[in-house]
Coordinates of N, CA and C in Angstrom, one line a residue:
S1 N 0.6 -1.3 0.3 CA -0.1 -0.2 0.0 C 0.9 1.5 0.0
S2 N 2.4 1.4 0.2 CA 2.8 2.4 0.3 C 4.3 2.1 -0.3
G3 N 4.0 1.9 -2.0 CA 5.2 1.8 -2.8 C 5.7 2.7 -3.4
A4 N 5.3 3.7 -3.0 CA 6.3 4.9 -3.8 C 8.1 4.8 -3.4
S5 N 8.6 5.8 -4.2 CA 10.0 5.5 -3.9 C 10.5 6.7 -2.3
S6 N 9.7 7.7 -2.0 CA 9.8 8.6 -1.4 C 9.4 8.0 0.4
V7 N 8.9 6.8 0.4 CA 8.5 6.3 1.7 C 9.5 6.1 2.7
T8 N 8.9 6.4 3.6 CA 10.2 6.2 5.3 C 8.9 6.0 6.5
F9 N 10.2 5.2 7.3 CA 8.9 4.9 8.2 C 9.5 5.5 9.8
A10 N 9.2 5.8 11.0 CA 9.4 5.9 12.0 C 11.2 5.8 12.7
Y11 N 11.4 4.6 12.1 CA 12.5 4.4 12.3 C 13.9 4.1 11.5
G12 N 13.6 5.7 10.6 CA 14.5 5.3 9.2 C 13.4 5.1 8.1
P13 N 14.5 5.4 6.9 CA 14.2 5.3 5.3 C 13.7 3.4 5.2
A14 N 12.9 2.7 4.5 CA 12.6 1.3 4.6 C 14.3 1.1 3.6
P15 N 14.7 0.0 3.7 CA 16.6 -0.5 2.5 C 16.0 -0.3 1.6
F16 N 15.2 -0.5 0.8 CA 14.4 -1.3 -0.3 C 13.9 0.4 -1.4
A17 N 13.2 1.4 -0.3 CA 12.7 2.5 -0.6 C 13.4 2.9 -2.2
D18 N 14.6 2.9 -2.6 CA 14.8 3.5 -3.4 C 14.3 2.4 -4.7
N19 N 14.4 1.2 -4.5 CA 14.0 0.0 -5.9 C 12.6 -0.1 -5.6
Y20 N 12.2 0.3 -4.8 CA 10.9 -0.6 -4.6 C 9.8 0.1 -5.6
P21 N 9.0 -0.6 -6.8 CA 8.3 -0.4 -7.6 C 7.1 0.6 -7.5
A22 N 6.9 1.7 -8.1 CA 5.8 2.3 -7.6 C 4.6 2.1 -8.4
P23 N 3.4 2.7 -7.5 CA 2.1 2.3 -7.9 C 2.2 2.8 -9.4
F24 N 0.8 2.3 -9.9 CA 0.6 2.6 -11.3 C 1.3 2.4 -12.9
M25 N 2.4 1.0 -11.9 CA 3.3 1.8 -13.3 C 2.7 0.4 -14.2
V26 N 2.1 -0.6 -14.0 CA 2.2 -1.6 -14.4 C 1.0 -1.2 -15.6
G27 N 0.8 -2.0 -17.1 CA -0.4 -1.9 -17.8 C -0.6 -3.2 -18.3
G28 N -1.1 -4.1 -17.7 CA -1.2 -5.4 -18.2 C -0.9 -6.7 -17.1
M29 N -0.9 -7.9 -17.5 CA -0.5 -8.9 -16.9 C 0.6 -9.4 -16.7
Q30 N 0.8 -9.0 -17.9 CA 2.9 -9.5 -17.8 C 3.7 -8.3 -17.5
E31 N 3.0 -7.0 -16.9 CA 4.1 -6.0 -16.4 C 3.3 -6.4 -15.1
L32 N 2.6 -6.9 -14.7 CA 2.2 -7.2 -13.4 C 3.1 -8.1 -12.5
D33 N 3.1 -9.1 -13.4 CA 3.9 -10.4 -13.4 C 5.6 -10.0 -13.1
A34 N 5.8 -9.2 -13.9 CA 7.0 -8.7 -13.6 C 7.6 -7.7 -12.6
A35 N 6.1 -6.7 -12.2 CA 6.9 -6.2 -11.2 C 6.2 -7.1 -9.8
Y36 N 5.4 -8.0 -9.6 CA 5.9 -9.2 -8.8 C 7.2 -9.7 -8.5
R37 N 7.9 -10.4 -9.8 CA 8.9 -10.6 -9.2 C 9.9 -9.8 -8.6
N38 N 9.5 -8.4 -9.2 CA 10.6 -7.4 -8.4 C 10.4 -7.4 -7.1
R39 N 9.2 -7.0 -7.1 CA 8.8 -6.7 -5.3 C 9.4 -8.4 -4.4
S40 N 9.1 -9.4 -5.0 CA 8.7 -10.9 -3.6 C 10.3 -10.8 -3.3
R41 N 11.3 -10.2 -3.3 CA 12.4 -9.9 -3.0 C 12.3 -9.3 -1.3
Y42 N 11.4 -8.2 -1.5 CA 10.9 -7.6 0.0 C 10.1 -8.4 0.2
T43 N 8.9 -8.3 -0.3 CA 7.6 -9.0 0.7 C 7.7 -9.9 1.1
K44 N 8.5 -10.9 0.3 CA 8.6 -12.0 0.9 C 9.9 -12.8 1.6
N45 N 10.5 -11.7 2.2 CA 11.6 -11.6 3.1 C 11.3 -11.1 4.9
I46 N 11.5 -12.2 5.3 CA 10.5 -12.1 6.8 C 11.0 -11.1 7.5
L47 N 12.3 -10.6 7.2 CA 13.3 -9.3 8.1 C 13.0 -7.5 7.7
M48 N 11.9 -7.9 6.1 CA 11.0 -6.4 5.9 C 9.9 -6.4 6.7
F49 N 9.2 -7.2 7.1 CA 7.8 -8.0 7.3 C 7.4 -6.3 8.3
R50 N 8.6 -6.0 9.3 CA 7.6 -5.3 9.9 C 7.9 -3.7 9.2
H51 N 8.6 -3.7 8.4 CA 8.8 -2.6 7.4 C 7.6 -2.3 6.7
I52 N 7.4 -3.6 6.2 CA 5.6 -3.2 5.0 C 4.9 -2.7 5.9
L53 N 4.5 -3.6 7.1 CA 3.3 -3.8 7.9 C 2.9 -1.7 8.4
D54 N 4.7 -2.0 8.8 CA 4.4 -0.2 9.4 C 4.0 0.5 8.3
G55 N 4.7 0.7 7.3 CA 4.1 1.1 5.9 C 3.0 1.8 5.7
M56 N 2.0 -0.1 5.9 CA 0.9 -0.2 5.9 C -0.6 0.5 6.9
G57 N 0.5 0.7 7.7 CA -0.3 0.8 8.9 C -0.6 2.7 8.8
E58 N 1.0 3.1 8.1 CA 0.7 4.5 8.6 C -0.2 4.5 7.3
E59 N -0.4 4.3 6.0 CA -0.6 5.1 4.7 C -2.6 4.4 5.4
S60 N -2.6 3.7 5.9 CA -4.1 3.6 5.8 C -4.3 4.3 7.0
K61 N -4.0 4.7 8.4 CA -4.3 6.0 8.6 C -4.6 7.2 8.3
K62 N -3.9 7.6 7.6 CA -4.1 8.5 6.4 C -5.5 8.5 5.8
A63 N -5.8 7.5 5.3 CA -6.4 7.5 4.3 C -8.0 7.1 5.1
G64 N -8.0 7.0 6.5 CA -9.3 6.5 7.7 C -9.2 5.4 7.6
V65 N -8.4 3.9 7.3 CA -8.7 3.1 7.4 C -8.1 2.6 8.5
F66 N -8.8 1.4 9.4 CA -8.5 1.1 10.4 C -8.7 -0.3 10.9
Y67 N -9.4 -1.1 9.7 CA -8.9 -2.9 9.4 C -8.7 -3.0 8.0
L68 N -7.3 -3.8 8.1 CA -6.7 -4.3 6.8 C -7.0 -5.8 6.9
E69 N -7.0 -6.1 5.1 CA -7.0 -8.1 5.8 C -6.2 -8.5 4.4
P70 N -4.5 -7.9 4.0 CA -4.3 -8.6 3.7 C -3.8 -10.1 2.9
S71 N -3.5 -10.1 2.1 CA -3.0 -11.9 1.6 C -1.5 -11.9 1.5
A72 N -1.4 -13.1 2.4 CA 0.2 -13.5 2.5 C 0.2 -15.1 2.0
G73 N 1.2 -15.4 1.8 CA 1.3 -16.7 1.6 C 2.2 -17.6 2.4
E74 N 3.4 -18.6 2.6 CA 3.3 -19.7 2.7 C 4.4 -19.0 4.2
M75 N 4.7 -17.5 4.3 CA 5.4 -17.0 5.3 C 4.7 -16.9 6.4
I76 N 3.5 -16.4 6.5 CA 2.6 -16.1 7.6 C 2.3 -17.8 8.3
T77 N 2.8 -18.9 7.8 CA 2.2 -20.2 8.5 C 3.4 -20.8 8.7
D78 N 4.7 -20.0 8.5 CA 5.4 -20.4 8.9 C 6.1 -20.6 10.4
P79 N 6.4 -21.7 11.2 CA 6.0 -21.4 12.7 C 7.3 -20.9 13.1
K80 N 8.6 -20.5 12.0 CA 9.5 -19.4 12.1 C 9.6 -18.4 12.7
N81 N 7.9 -18.1 11.5 CA 7.9 -17.0 11.8 C 6.4 -15.6 12.7
S82 N 6.1 -16.8 13.5 CA 4.7 -16.7 14.0 C 5.2 -15.6 14.9
K83 N 6.2 -15.3 15.8 CA 6.2 -14.7 16.9 C 6.9 -13.5 16.1
L84 N 7.4 -13.1 14.8 CA 8.0 -11.6 14.6 C 6.4 -11.7 13.8
I85 N 5.5 -11.9 13.1 CA 4.2 -11.5 13.1 C 3.5 -11.5 13.8
A86 N 3.4 -11.8 14.7 CA 2.5 -10.9 16.1 C 3.2 -10.1 16.5
L87 N 4.6 -9.8 17.0 CA 5.2 -8.3 17.5 C 5.1 -7.4 16.3
G88 N 5.2 -8.0 14.9 CA 5.1 -6.9 13.9 C 3.4 -6.0 14.4
T89 N 2.2 -7.0 13.7 CA 0.9 -6.2 14.3 C 0.4 -5.7 15.5
R90 N 1.1 -6.0 16.7 CA 0.7 -5.6 17.6 C 1.3 -4.2 17.6
W91 N 2.4 -3.9 17.0 CA 3.2 -2.8 16.3 C 2.6 -2.0 16.1
V92 N 2.0 -2.5 15.1 CA 0.9 -1.5 14.4 C 0.1 -0.9 15.3
E93 N -0.2 -1.8 15.5 CA -2.0 -1.9 16.0 C -1.8 -0.3 16.9
K94 N -0.7 -0.8 17.6 CA -0.4 0.2 19.0 C 0.8 1.7 18.8
K95 N 0.7 1.7 17.8 CA 1.4 2.9 16.7 C 0.8 4.0 15.9
S96 N -0.3 3.0 15.3 CA -1.6 3.7 13.9 C -2.7 3.8 14.5
G97 N -3.4 2.3 15.1 CA -4.7 2.4 15.7 C -4.9 1.1 14.7
V98 N -4.2 0.8 13.4 CA -5.1 0.1 12.5 C -4.9 -1.6 12.7
R99 N -5.6 -2.1 12.6 CA -5.7 -3.6 13.1 C -5.4 -4.4 11.1
I100 N -4.6 -5.4 11.4 CA -4.1 -6.2 10.7 C -4.2 -7.8 10.9
R101 N -5.2 -7.9 9.9 CA -5.3 -10.1 10.3 C -4.8 -10.3 9.1
F102 N -4.9 -11.8 8.7 CA -4.1 -11.7 7.5 C -4.9 -12.9 6.5
L103 N -4.9 -13.0 5.5 CA -5.8 -14.2 5.0 C -3.9 -14.9 4.0
R104 N -4.7 -16.1 4.3 CA -3.2 -17.2 4.2 C -3.5 -17.7 2.2
A105 N -2.9 -17.3 1.6 CA -3.1 -17.1 -0.4 C -2.5 -18.2 -0.2
F106 N -3.4 -18.8 -1.4 CA -3.1 -20.1 -2.1 C -3.0 -19.8 -3.7
W107 N -2.1 -20.1 -4.5 CA -1.8 -19.9 -5.7 C -3.0 -21.0 -6.4
R108 N -3.4 -20.0 -7.4 CA -4.8 -21.5 -7.4 C -4.1 -22.3 -8.6
H109 N -3.1 -22.2 -9.4 CA -2.1 -23.0 -10.6 C -1.5 -24.2 -9.6
S110 N -1.3 -23.9 -8.3 CA -0.4 -25.3 -8.0 C -1.4 -26.2 -7.7
S111 N -0.2 -27.2 -7.4 CA -1.3 -28.6 -7.2 C -2.3 -28.5 -6.1
S112 N -3.4 -29.1 -6.3 CA -4.6 -29.1 -5.0 C -3.7 -30.1 -4.3
A113 N -3.4 -30.8 -4.3 CA -2.5 -32.1 -3.0 C -1.5 -30.9 -2.5
D114 N -0.9 -30.3 -3.0 CA 0.2 -29.5 -2.1 C -0.5 -28.1 -1.2
N115 N -1.9 -27.7 -2.0 CA -2.1 -26.6 -1.3 C -3.2 -27.5 -0.2
L116 N -4.1 -28.4 -0.2 CA -4.6 -28.8 0.6 C -3.6 -29.6 2.0
A117 N -2.3 -30.1 1.9 CA -2.0 -30.9 2.7 C -0.9 -29.4 3.1
D118 N -0.6 -28.0 2.4 CA 0.0 -26.7 3.3 C -1.2 -26.3 4.2
F119 N -2.4 -26.4 3.8 CA -4.0 -25.7 4.4 C -3.9 -27.0 6.2
R120 N -4.0 -28.2 5.8 CA -3.3 -29.2 7.0 C -2.9 -29.0 7.9
N121 N -1.4 -28.8 7.6 CA -0.3 -28.8 8.5 C -1.2 -27.0 9.2
A122 N -1.1 -26.3 8.4 CA -1.4 -24.8 9.0 C -2.9 -24.9 9.9
R123 N -3.9 -25.7 9.6 CA -5.1 -25.6 11.1 C -4.3 -26.7 11.9
D124 N -3.9 -27.6 11.7 CA -3.4 -28.8 13.0 C -2.2 -28.1 14.1
A125 N -1.6 -26.6 13.1 CA -0.5 -26.4 14.3 C -1.5 -25.1 15.0
G126 N -3.1 -25.4 14.5 CA -4.2 -23.9 15.4 C -3.9 -22.8 15.0
L127 N -3.1 -22.7 13.9 CA -2.5 -20.7 13.0 C -4.0 -20.7 12.3
F128 N -5.6 -21.8 12.4 CA -6.7 -20.9 11.7 C -7.5 -20.9 13.0
D129 N -7.5 -21.0 14.2 CA -8.2 -21.0 14.4 C -9.2 -19.7 15.2
Q130 N -9.8 -19.8 16.0 CA -10.0 -18.2 16.4 C -9.4 -17.0 17.7
G131 N -9.0 -16.3 16.9 CA -7.8 -15.3 18.1 C -6.6 -15.5 17.0
S132 N -6.7 -16.0 16.2 CA -5.5 -16.0 15.4 C -5.3 -14.9 14.4
S133 N -4.1 -14.5 14.2 CA -3.9 -13.0 13.2 C -4.4 -13.9 12.0
I134 N -4.4 -15.0 11.4 CA -4.7 -15.5 10.7 C -6.2 -15.9 10.5
V135 N -6.7 -14.8 9.7 CA -8.4 -15.4 9.4 C -9.1 -15.9 8.6
G136 N -8.7 -16.4 7.9 CA -9.0 -16.8 6.4 C -8.0 -17.4 5.5
I137 N -8.5 -17.5 4.0 CA -7.6 -18.3 2.9 C -7.6 -17.3 2.1
D138 N -7.1 -17.4 1.1 CA -7.5 -16.0 -0.7 C -6.8 -17.3 -1.4
I139 N -7.2 -17.6 -2.5 CA -7.2 -18.6 -3.6 C -7.2 -17.4 -5.4
V140 N -5.4 -17.2 -4.7 CA -5.4 -15.8 -6.2 C -4.3 -16.3 -7.2
G141 N -4.2 -15.7 -8.3 CA -3.7 -16.0 -9.7 C -4.3 -16.0 -10.7
A142 N -3.4 -16.0 -11.8 CA -4.1 -15.3 -12.9 C -5.7 -16.7 -13.6
E143 N -6.5 -15.5 -13.9 CA -7.9 -16.6 -14.2 C -7.5 -17.3 -15.6
I144 N -6.2 -18.2 -15.1 CA -6.3 -19.2 -16.6 C -6.6 -20.3 -16.5
N145 N -6.6 -21.0 -15.5 CA -7.5 -21.8 -15.2 C -8.5 -21.9 -14.0
S146 N -9.4 -23.0 -13.8 CA -10.1 -23.3 -13.2 C -11.1 -23.0 -11.6
I147 N -11.2 -22.4 -10.8 CA -10.9 -22.1 -9.4 C -11.1 -23.7 -8.9
L148 N -12.2 -24.1 -9.4 CA -12.7 -25.8 -9.2 C -11.6 -26.7 -8.8
K149 N -10.4 -26.3 -9.7 CA -9.6 -27.1 -9.6 C -8.5 -26.9 -8.2
Q150 N -9.2 -26.5 -6.9 CA -9.0 -25.9 -5.8 C -10.3 -26.4 -4.6
A151 N -11.2 -27.3 -5.4 CA -12.2 -28.2 -4.7 C -11.8 -28.3 -3.4
P152 N -11.0 -29.3 -3.7 CA -10.7 -30.0 -2.0 C -10.3 -29.1 -1.4
L153 N -9.4 -28.1 -2.1 CA -9.0 -27.0 -0.3 C -10.7 -25.8 0.2
L154 N -11.4 -26.3 -1.0 CA -12.1 -25.5 -0.4 C -13.0 -25.9 1.1
R155 N -13.8 -27.2 0.1 CA -14.2 -28.0 1.0 C -13.9 -28.4 2.6
E156 N -12.2 -28.6 2.2 CA -11.3 -28.9 3.6 C -11.6 -27.0 4.6
A157 N -11.8 -26.0 3.9 CA -11.9 -24.7 4.4 C -13.1 -24.5 5.1
A158 N -14.5 -25.0 4.0 CA -15.9 -24.9 5.0 C -15.7 -25.3 6.0
L159 N -15.4 -27.2 6.0 CA -15.7 -27.9 7.1 C -14.6 -27.0 8.0
H160 N -13.7 -26.3 8.0 CA -12.8 -26.0 9.3 C -13.9 -24.9 9.6
R161 N -14.8 -23.6 9.1 CA -15.5 -22.8 9.0 C -16.4 -23.3 9.7
R162 N -17.4 -24.5 9.5 CA -18.6 -25.4 10.3 C -18.0 -25.7 11.7
T163 N -16.8 -26.3 11.7 CA -16.8 -27.1 13.1 C -16.2 -26.1 13.7
R164 N -15.2 -25.4 13.8 CA -13.7 -24.9 14.3 C -13.9 -23.4 14.8
N165 N -14.0 -22.3 13.5 CA -14.4 -21.3 13.5 C -15.3 -20.4 12.3
P166 N -16.4 -20.2 13.2 CA -17.3 -19.8 12.6 C -17.0 -18.5 11.3
N167 N -15.9 -17.9 11.8 CA -15.7 -16.4 11.5 C -14.6 -16.6 10.3
F168 N -14.5 -17.8 9.6 CA -12.8 -18.2 8.6 C -13.6 -17.8 7.7
Q169 N -13.0 -17.0 7.2 CA -13.0 -16.4 5.4 C -12.5 -17.5 4.5
I170 N -13.6 -17.6 3.4 CA -13.0 -18.6 2.3 C -13.2 -17.6 1.1
R171 N -12.2 -16.9 0.6 CA -11.7 -15.8 -0.6 C -11.5 -16.8 -1.6
I172 N -11.9 -16.3 -2.8 CA -11.6 -16.6 -4.1 C -11.5 -15.5 -5.0
H173 N -10.4 -15.6 -6.0 CA -10.2 -14.2 -7.2 C -10.8 -15.1 -8.3
C174 N -12.1 -14.3 -8.8 CA -13.1 -14.5 -9.8 C -13.5 -13.5 -10.4
G175 N -13.6 -13.2 -11.7 CA -14.5 -12.5 -12.3 C -13.8 -11.0 -13.5
E176 N -12.1 -11.2 -12.9 CA -11.4 -10.1 -13.0 C -11.3 -10.1 -14.8
K177 N -11.5 -11.0 -15.5 CA -11.5 -11.8 -16.8 C -12.9 -11.7 -17.5
K178 N -13.2 -11.7 -18.6 CA -14.1 -11.7 -19.5 C -14.4 -13.7 -19.4
H179 N -15.4 -14.5 -19.0 CA -15.6 -16.1 -18.9 C -16.8 -16.3 -19.7
G180 N -18.1 -15.5 -19.5 CA -19.1 -16.3 -20.0 C -19.6 -16.6 -19.3
N181 N -20.3 -18.1 -19.5 CA -21.1 -18.7 -18.7 C -20.6 -19.7 -18.1
S182 N -19.1 -20.0 -18.3 CA -18.5 -20.7 -17.5 C -18.1 -20.0 -15.8
L183 N -17.9 -18.4 -16.0 CA -17.8 -18.1 -15.1 C -18.7 -18.1 -14.0
N184 N -19.9 -18.0 -14.4 CA -21.0 -18.0 -13.5 C -21.4 -19.7 -12.8
R185 N -20.9 -20.7 -13.9 CA -21.0 -22.0 -13.0 C -20.1 -22.1 -12.2
E186 N -18.9 -21.4 -12.4 CA -17.9 -21.6 -11.4 C -18.0 -21.5 -10.0
I187 N -18.4 -19.7 -10.5 CA -18.3 -19.2 -9.4 C -19.8 -19.6 -8.4
Q188 N -20.7 -20.1 -8.8 CA -21.8 -21.1 -8.4 C -21.4 -21.7 -7.6
Q189 N -20.9 -22.9 -8.0 CA -20.7 -23.7 -7.9 C -19.8 -23.9 -6.5
A190 N -18.2 -22.6 -6.4 CA -17.7 -22.3 -5.5 C -18.8 -22.3 -3.9
V191 N -19.5 -20.9 -4.8 CA -20.1 -20.3 -3.3 C -21.3 -21.6 -2.4
K192 N -21.5 -22.3 -3.6 CA -22.0 -23.8 -3.0 C -21.3 -24.8 -1.7
L193 N -20.1 -24.5 -2.5 CA -18.9 -25.4 -1.4 C -18.4 -24.7 -0.4
G194 N -18.8 -23.6 0.0 CA -18.3 -22.5 1.1 C -17.8 -21.6 1.0
V195 N -17.6 -20.8 0.0 CA -17.2 -20.0 -0.1 C -17.5 -18.7 0.3
T196 N -17.3 -17.5 0.8 CA -17.5 -16.6 1.9 C -17.6 -15.2 0.7
G197 N -16.3 -14.8 -0.4 CA -16.6 -13.9 -0.7 C -15.7 -13.8 -2.3
I198 N -15.6 -13.2 -2.7 CA -15.0 -13.1 -4.2 C -14.6 -12.1 -4.3
Q199 N -13.1 -11.9 -4.7 CA -12.6 -11.0 -5.3 C -12.4 -10.4 -6.8
H200 N -13.3 -9.4 -6.5 CA -13.3 -8.6 -8.5 C -14.7 -9.0 -8.8
G201 N -14.9 -9.9 -9.7 CA -16.5 -9.9 -9.5 C -17.4 -8.9 -10.7
I202 N -16.6 -8.3 -11.4 CA -16.9 -7.0 -12.8 C -17.0 -7.8 -13.8
H203 N -17.1 -9.1 -14.4 CA -17.5 -9.6 -15.6 C -18.5 -10.8 -15.6
D204 N -19.6 -10.2 -16.5 CA -20.1 -11.7 -17.2 C -21.8 -12.6 -15.5
L205 N -21.7 -11.8 -14.5 CA -22.3 -11.9 -13.7 C -23.8 -12.2 -14.4
S206 N -24.6 -13.5 -14.1 CA -26.0 -13.2 -14.4 C -26.7 -12.8 -12.9
D207 N -28.0 -12.9 -13.7 CA -28.7 -12.6 -12.3 C -29.0 -13.8 -11.4
A208 N -29.1 -15.1 -12.1 CA -28.9 -16.0 -10.9 C -27.8 -16.0 -10.2
T209 N -26.4 -15.7 -10.4 CA -25.6 -15.4 -9.6 C -25.8 -14.3 -8.9
I210 N -26.1 -13.4 -9.0 CA -26.1 -12.8 -8.4 C -26.9 -12.9 -7.1
R211 N -28.3 -13.6 -7.4 CA -29.4 -13.8 -6.4 C -28.5 -15.0 -5.2
L212 N -27.8 -15.1 -5.9 CA -26.8 -16.6 -4.9 C -26.1 -15.9 -4.0
L213 N -25.3 -15.1 -4.6 CA -24.9 -13.9 -3.5 C -25.2 -13.4 -2.9
A214 N -26.3 -12.7 -3.1 CA -27.5 -12.0 -2.0 C -27.6 -13.2 -0.8
E215 N -28.2 -14.5 -1.5 CA -29.1 -15.4 -0.3 C -27.9 -15.5 0.5
R216 N -27.0 -15.9 -0.3 CA -25.4 -16.7 0.8 C -24.6 -16.0 1.4
Q217 N -25.5 -14.3 1.3 CA -24.6 -13.0 1.8 C -22.8 -13.4 1.6
V218 N -22.4 -13.3 0.1 CA -21.0 -13.8 0.0 C -20.7 -12.5 -0.4
M219 N -19.8 -11.9 0.0 CA -19.0 -10.8 0.2 C -18.2 -10.5 -1.5
V220 N -18.6 -9.5 -2.1 CA -17.9 -9.4 -3.1 C -16.9 -7.7 -3.5
S221 N -15.8 -8.3 -3.4 CA -14.6 -6.9 -3.4 C -14.0 -6.7 -4.5
L222 N -14.6 -5.4 -4.9 CA -14.3 -4.6 -5.8 C -12.8 -3.6 -6.3
A223 N -12.0 -4.2 -6.6 CA -10.8 -3.8 -6.4 C -10.3 -3.1 -8.0
D224 N -10.6 -1.7 -8.5 CA -10.8 -1.1 -9.5 C -9.5 -0.6 -9.7
T225 N -8.3 -0.4 -8.8 CA -7.2 0.0 -9.1 C -6.6 -1.1 -9.8
S226 N -6.7 -2.1 -9.3 CA -6.2 -3.4 -10.2 C -6.5 -3.7 -10.9
N227 N -8.1 -3.4 -11.3 CA -8.7 -3.4 -12.8 C -8.2 -2.6 -13.8
R228 N -8.2 -1.4 -13.7 CA -7.6 -0.8 -14.3 C -6.1 -1.0 -14.5
A229 N -5.0 -1.2 -13.6 CA -3.7 -2.0 -14.2 C -4.1 -2.9 -15.2
L230 N -4.7 -3.7 -14.9 CA -4.5 -4.8 -15.7 C -5.6 -4.8 -17.3
L231 N -5.6 -3.4 -17.1 CA -6.7 -2.8 -18.5 C -8.2 -4.0 -18.0
V232 N -8.8 -3.9 -17.4 CA -9.9 -5.1 -17.6 C -11.1 -4.4 -17.0
N233 N -11.0 -3.2 -16.2 CA -11.8 -2.4 -15.7 C -13.5 -2.4 -17.3
P234 N -14.3 -2.7 -16.9 CA -15.5 -2.5 -17.3 C -15.7 -0.9 -17.4
T235 N -16.7 -0.3 -18.7 CA -17.4 0.6 -18.7 C -17.9 1.0 -16.7
I236 N -18.4 1.8 -16.9 CA -19.3 2.7 -16.2 C -20.6 1.6 -16.1
S237 N -21.5 1.9 -17.0 CA -22.5 1.5 -17.9 C -22.6 -0.1 -17.4
H238 N -21.6 -0.5 -17.5 CA -21.5 -2.1 -17.9 C -21.2 -2.9 -16.5
H239 N -20.6 -2.1 -15.1 CA -20.0 -2.3 -13.6 C -21.5 -2.6 -12.8
P240 N -20.7 -3.9 -12.1 CA -21.9 -4.4 -11.8 C -22.4 -3.6 -10.4
L241 N -21.6 -2.7 -9.7 CA -21.6 -2.4 -8.3 C -23.2 -2.1 -8.3
R242 N -23.9 -1.4 -9.2 CA -24.9 -0.9 -8.4 C -26.1 -2.1 -8.9
R243 N -26.5 -2.7 -9.9 CA -26.8 -4.8 -10.0 C -26.5 -5.1 -8.6
L244 N -25.5 -5.1 -8.0 CA -24.5 -6.2 -6.2 C -25.3 -5.3 -5.3
I245 N -25.7 -4.1 -5.2 CA -25.9 -3.3 -4.4 C -27.9 -3.3 -3.9
D246 N -28.3 -3.1 -5.2 CA -29.6 -3.2 -5.6 C -30.1 -4.6 -5.1
A247 N -29.3 -5.8 -5.3 CA -29.7 -7.1 -4.9 C -29.3 -7.3 -3.4
G248 N -28.9 -6.3 -2.8 CA -28.6 -6.7 -1.5 C -27.2 -8.0 -1.1
V249 N -26.5 -7.8 -2.4 CA -25.0 -8.0 -1.9 C -24.0 -7.5 -1.5
P250 N -23.1 -7.7 -0.3 CA -22.5 -7.0 0.3 C -21.5 -6.7 0.0
V251 N -20.6 -5.1 -0.3 CA -19.9 -5.2 -1.2 C -18.7 -4.0 -1.0
T252 N -17.5 -4.6 -0.5 CA -16.5 -3.9 0.0 C -15.5 -3.0 -1.5
L253 N -14.6 -2.4 -1.4 CA -13.9 -1.3 -2.3 C -12.3 -2.2 -1.8
A254 N -11.7 -2.8 -2.7 CA -9.9 -3.7 -2.2 C -9.6 -2.9 -3.3
S255 N -7.9 -3.4 -2.9 CA -6.9 -3.1 -3.8 C -6.4 -4.4 -5.1
D256 N -6.4 -5.2 -4.1 CA -5.6 -6.4 -4.6 C -4.0 -6.2 -5.1
G257 N -4.0 -7.2 -6.1 CA -1.9 -6.8 -6.2 C -1.7 -5.1 -6.5
A258 N -2.7 -4.3 -6.9 CA -2.3 -2.7 -7.1 C -2.1 -2.2 -6.0

């Protein structure tokens, strides 16, 4: 959330400040992939984690946002990092008043068996229980394969929500690209498997899909900054926001990878 090269922190400039990718500089998925590769040496470095959290807290406070749910990968479920992450989130909350809780990101292109094994390991370690700094999962990645490839993970997460943590969130990224009827089938099936939130959902949503989202109170997080960066944002006249609100679907504004 604070990618500008001028960003500084309370205890000095971030060591990566001069090289950190600036916001709003990507134009399509290929450029976004390059930006991800460039920044991953920082975002996936646990020694940088407190700097990143601190920057998120300060920028969010300025914007009047006091609760964040960023997605993060295997780093946040690595037992070696749990103490550092807990200290970092407490530091940010004390300093800025911003509360940060995480969604454990799972790559939609990874083996479903590997993702399921990683989920079970974290669950059995108690990392997904109530009171944890991890409040759910988020299945992410370019929409070039079916999200239902991860159906075993969705079922396991839904079981965890039913039996151990009723507040556990299950999010998927769907509908940032146009897919027509196949997208509606995927979203409807995913919701029936237990998904509690859809990231994007800006293209091809049928009336039946929107009714199901409203009935199940599945939250749709609209990430306009991401959509514009990837050149996929719909025109205002085709944007589903008004249809979603009128149907009673809970809607939030989010940022995604942007």
